[in-house]
Structure formats: structure tokens, C-alpha cells
DNA sequence: CTTGATATGTCAACGACACTGACGTATCCG
DNA sequence: CGGATACGTCAGTGTCGTTGACATATCAAG
């Protein structure tokens, strides 16, 4: 299988690892470039995008849960959430069972902006998927899943349904 | 090469795209967590890591070239490069053909630190590769390569061939 | 050899985004 | 009632990026 019939299965040479590292570095940067440009025009940044994304993904999410996903402090979230609320992108509502909670949701303006940001990345990702092909996409998911820590894997695993068998991973 | 509009092979549902987005978000964060922790003890940050990495990767690199790779300003680089030089991790030497250039290389201390940071990520990546399997790794590379812009693709592409890699060869 | 471009360094100010620490308030729960 | 929890906020700090301006050494060309 491997060109050089060296070791049997997967010979993890350093070069191979460094290649992957650079793919992650350049890939992540180029993947976020589109939204970054859009947000810059609105005086917002990547942090705003993350909030819009996860609030859109989990309508009615609590502040605590959002903090856990983003792994930032409430002070950091506040700095970015306040403008989003003031700008009419996000609304708060008090929890019905627990009135201390402020459940977050997107307004229609928030949904529109999130959609715009999403489409920018969707286009790039869809092209990469199409060019790579179905089996490659499946491999991409497997490898990326292996990079996630236990917490993130659990979070993302909740919706892994259609993505095929999850990686056989030991979650230390 | 741009077969637009057909959903034949790969049905790019939104859910699938969002799943990949989250893999990239969580994956990149968890992938950088190891080095971040090591660097924090040394009073350094991710920017220092990137300089160590690429200087180690390209010994004798010019400042201009490093700036082009990182896509930051020389002021930003200076703030991070100066401590690395003062700390004995990086050395400068004047270019032999062009004495205006300051060619950058790692000292043995720099190599040791870079190696330590590398090993932290290598362990995680190697485990993810092993768990996912060879074909999955190949798919991972294909998809990630598709996310790179032309410039980054050319940059990493320079060593896809020269690596003598068991990588199946052509890209995309 | 002067002249203009290039490679690099640096000062100064600023912005985004994270942090810690501390305090205040509303609400839940036992 | 009283402690724990959910959230908000003020104040200060640090990393890492930016723009703008200016200095210096060196190259390359007329």
C-alpha cells in the first residue's frame, strides 16, 4: 500500500506529523478568513462569530452552558455578548423552570448574520469535501475526532449519528 | 473540474457541514492545548511556538519569508522574536549573498524547546492517526489540503513531493 | 558615487480577546 | 432564613495582532 514498503501499517514518520501540523495551521487560518472579513466590516471579530454560531446551534442555551462550550470566562463572554444583544442579534429570556437563567437565542437579524457567515465557510468546506470525495471526508472526520479531548468529543458526539462509526477511542 | 450543482456522490447536508466546523473548532483548540501549557510556564505564547516551529523547519530563513508564512507584521514578529533571541533560542546571522538579511536559526536550546513542543503534539496526532487508520489519514490530508488557499497550498506542497512520503501522491 | 529600492529594526498608539479578582443581585433550594 | 447558584459588572492585566512613522544598513543601478 505504502509506496515505500517499509513498515507494515502506518509508519508515523516525523515528516508526516509535521505535514499534518501545517495542514492544521494553514487550514484553520484559511477556513476562518471568510467570516473574519465579513465580521470586520461590522466591527466584530471571531469571538462574536463563535457566540452567534453556538447560540444559533442551541437556541435557548444558558450562559453557563455557552461558557462551558467556549471555555472562556463570563467576563470575556460579556464583552462580546453585550454588543450582540445591543445590536439586536441575540435576545435573552428568563428560564421558565429557573428564573435565574438567561436563555439565549438569535433574533432574525442574528440568524441572518449567522447564515451569512455560515455560507461563507460552507462554500469552502463543501468544495473541499467534493474534491476529496466521500471516503476522504469520512477519514477526515475520524482523524479530527481523534484530536478532540473527552469533553469536546462528548459534545460533538451527541450529533454524530449520520457520520458513521465513532472512533474507537480510549478517553483517558 | 468544477462539476457544479450535482449532489450525486456527496450529499452535503447542512448538518454535515456544521459537524465538520465543530470538529475544526474543537480539534484546533485541543490540538494546541499541550504546547500552550508548556509555553505558559516559560512566559511564552502561541506566537513564540509558531516562530520556533517555522524557524526550526526552515533553518536560515529570512525575516521576510517568515513574515510571509505567518502573515503578521514585522512589528508583531519583533515583539516575539526579540525575547526568543534574548533567551538564547534563536540566533541571527547575516546573509552571505545579501548582508541586509538576518537569517534565523534555532540554537540547541531552541531545538530542544521546539522538540518538546513538537512531541506534545506528535503524541496526540500519532494516536489519532493510529486510531483512524491509514486510509482515514489519507482522507484527512485530502480534505485539509482543500481548505488551504493557493498560497498555503503551494507552501506545503513544496514538501509533499520531497518528503518521499508514502502519501498516495497526487493532491486533489 | 549618488540614488532609489529593499531588508530589517523600532517607537508609539491602538484594538481584540483572553485572564484574575472582587463585588452585587436575583433566584433557588433545603 | 441562609447558603448555593446563575448572572452581571467594574477594574486591572497580558498576549498578540494592527497602522503609521521613522532610522539604518545594504544592494543595485545609472
CSV table of N, CA and C (backbone and C1' of nucleotides) in Angstrom, one decimal, chain A residues 63-64 74-75 92 100-102, chain D residues 4-11:
chain,number,residue,atom,x,y,z
A,63,UNK,N,-26.3,30.8,29.7
A,63,UNK,CA,-25.0,31.4,29.7
A,63,UNK,C,-23.9,30.5,30.2
A,64,UNK,N,-24.3,29.7,31.2
A,64,UNK,CA,-23.3,28.7,31.7
A,64,UNK,C,-22.9,27.7,30.7
A,74,UNK,N,-16.9,34.4,32.1
A,74,UNK,CA,-18.1,35.2,31.9
A,74,UNK,C,-17.8,36.6,31.5
A,75,UNK,N,-16.7,37.1,32.0
A,75,UNK,CA,-16.3,38.5,31.7
A,75,UNK,C,-16.0,38.6,30.2
A,92,UNK,N,-32.3,37.7,25.1
A,92,UNK,CA,-32.3,36.9,26.3
A,92,UNK,C,-33.7,36.7,26.8
A,100,UNK,N,-33.4,32.3,37.2
A,100,UNK,CA,-32.0,33.0,37.3
A,100,UNK,C,-31.4,32.9,35.9
A,101,UNK,N,-31.7,31.9,35.2
A,101,UNK,CA,-31.1,31.7,33.9
A,101,UNK,C,-31.5,32.7,32.8
A,102,UNK,N,-30.5,33.1,32.0
A,102,UNK,CA,-30.9,33.9,30.8
A,102,UNK,C,-30.7,33.1,29.6
D,4,DA,P,-22.5,27.3,51.0
D,4,DA,O5',-23.2,27.1,49.6
D,4,DA,C5',-24.1,25.9,49.4
D,4,DA,C4',-24.8,26.0,48.1
D,4,DA,C3',-23.8,26.3,46.9
D,4,DA,O3',-24.2,25.4,45.8
D,4,DA,C1',-25.5,27.9,46.9
D,5,DT,P,-23.2,25.3,44.5
D,5,DT,O5',-24.1,26.1,43.5
D,5,DT,C5',-25.5,25.8,43.3
D,5,DT,C4',-26.1,26.8,42.4
D,5,DT,C3',-25.3,27.1,41.1
D,5,DT,O3',-26.2,26.9,40.0
D,5,DT,C1',-26.1,29.1,42.2
D,6,DA,P,-25.6,27.1,38.6
D,6,DA,O5',-26.2,28.5,38.1
D,6,DA,C5',-27.6,28.7,37.9
D,6,DA,C4',-27.8,30.0,37.3
D,6,DA,C3',-26.8,30.3,36.1
D,6,DA,O3',-27.6,30.9,35.0
D,6,DA,C1',-26.7,32.0,37.8
D,7,DC,P,-26.8,31.2,33.7
D,7,DC,O5',-26.5,32.7,33.9
D,7,DC,C5',-27.6,33.6,34.2
D,7,DC,C4',-27.0,35.0,34.7
D,7,DC,C3',-26.0,35.6,33.7
D,7,DC,O3',-26.7,36.6,33.0
D,7,DC,C1',-25.5,36.0,36.1
D,8,DG,P,-25.9,37.6,32.0
D,8,DG,O5',-25.4,38.8,33.0
D,8,DG,C5',-26.4,39.6,33.7
D,8,DG,C4',-25.7,40.7,34.4
D,8,DG,C3',-24.7,41.5,33.5
D,8,DG,O3',-24.9,42.9,33.6
D,8,DG,C1',-23.7,40.8,35.6
D,9,DT,P,-24.2,43.9,32.7
D,9,DT,O5',-23.1,44.6,33.6
D,9,DT,C5',-23.4,44.7,35.0
D,9,DT,C4',-22.1,45.2,35.7
D,9,DT,C3',-21.1,45.8,34.8
D,9,DT,O3',-20.5,47.0,35.5
D,9,DT,C1',-20.1,44.1,36.0
D,10,DC,P,-20.0,48.2,34.6
D,10,DC,O5',-18.9,48.8,35.6
D,10,DC,C5',-19.1,48.8,37.0
D,10,DC,C4',-17.8,48.7,37.7
D,10,DC,C3',-16.6,49.4,36.9
D,10,DC,O3',-15.8,50.2,37.8
D,10,DC,C1',-16.1,47.1,37.4
D,11,DA,P,-14.7,51.2,37.2
D,11,DA,O5',-13.4,50.4,37.5
D,11,DA,C5',-13.2,49.7,38.7
D,11,DA,C4',-11.8,49.0,38.7
D,11,DA,C3',-10.8,49.6,37.7
D,11,DA,O3',-9.6,49.7,38.3
D,11,DA,C1',-11.1,47.3,37.3
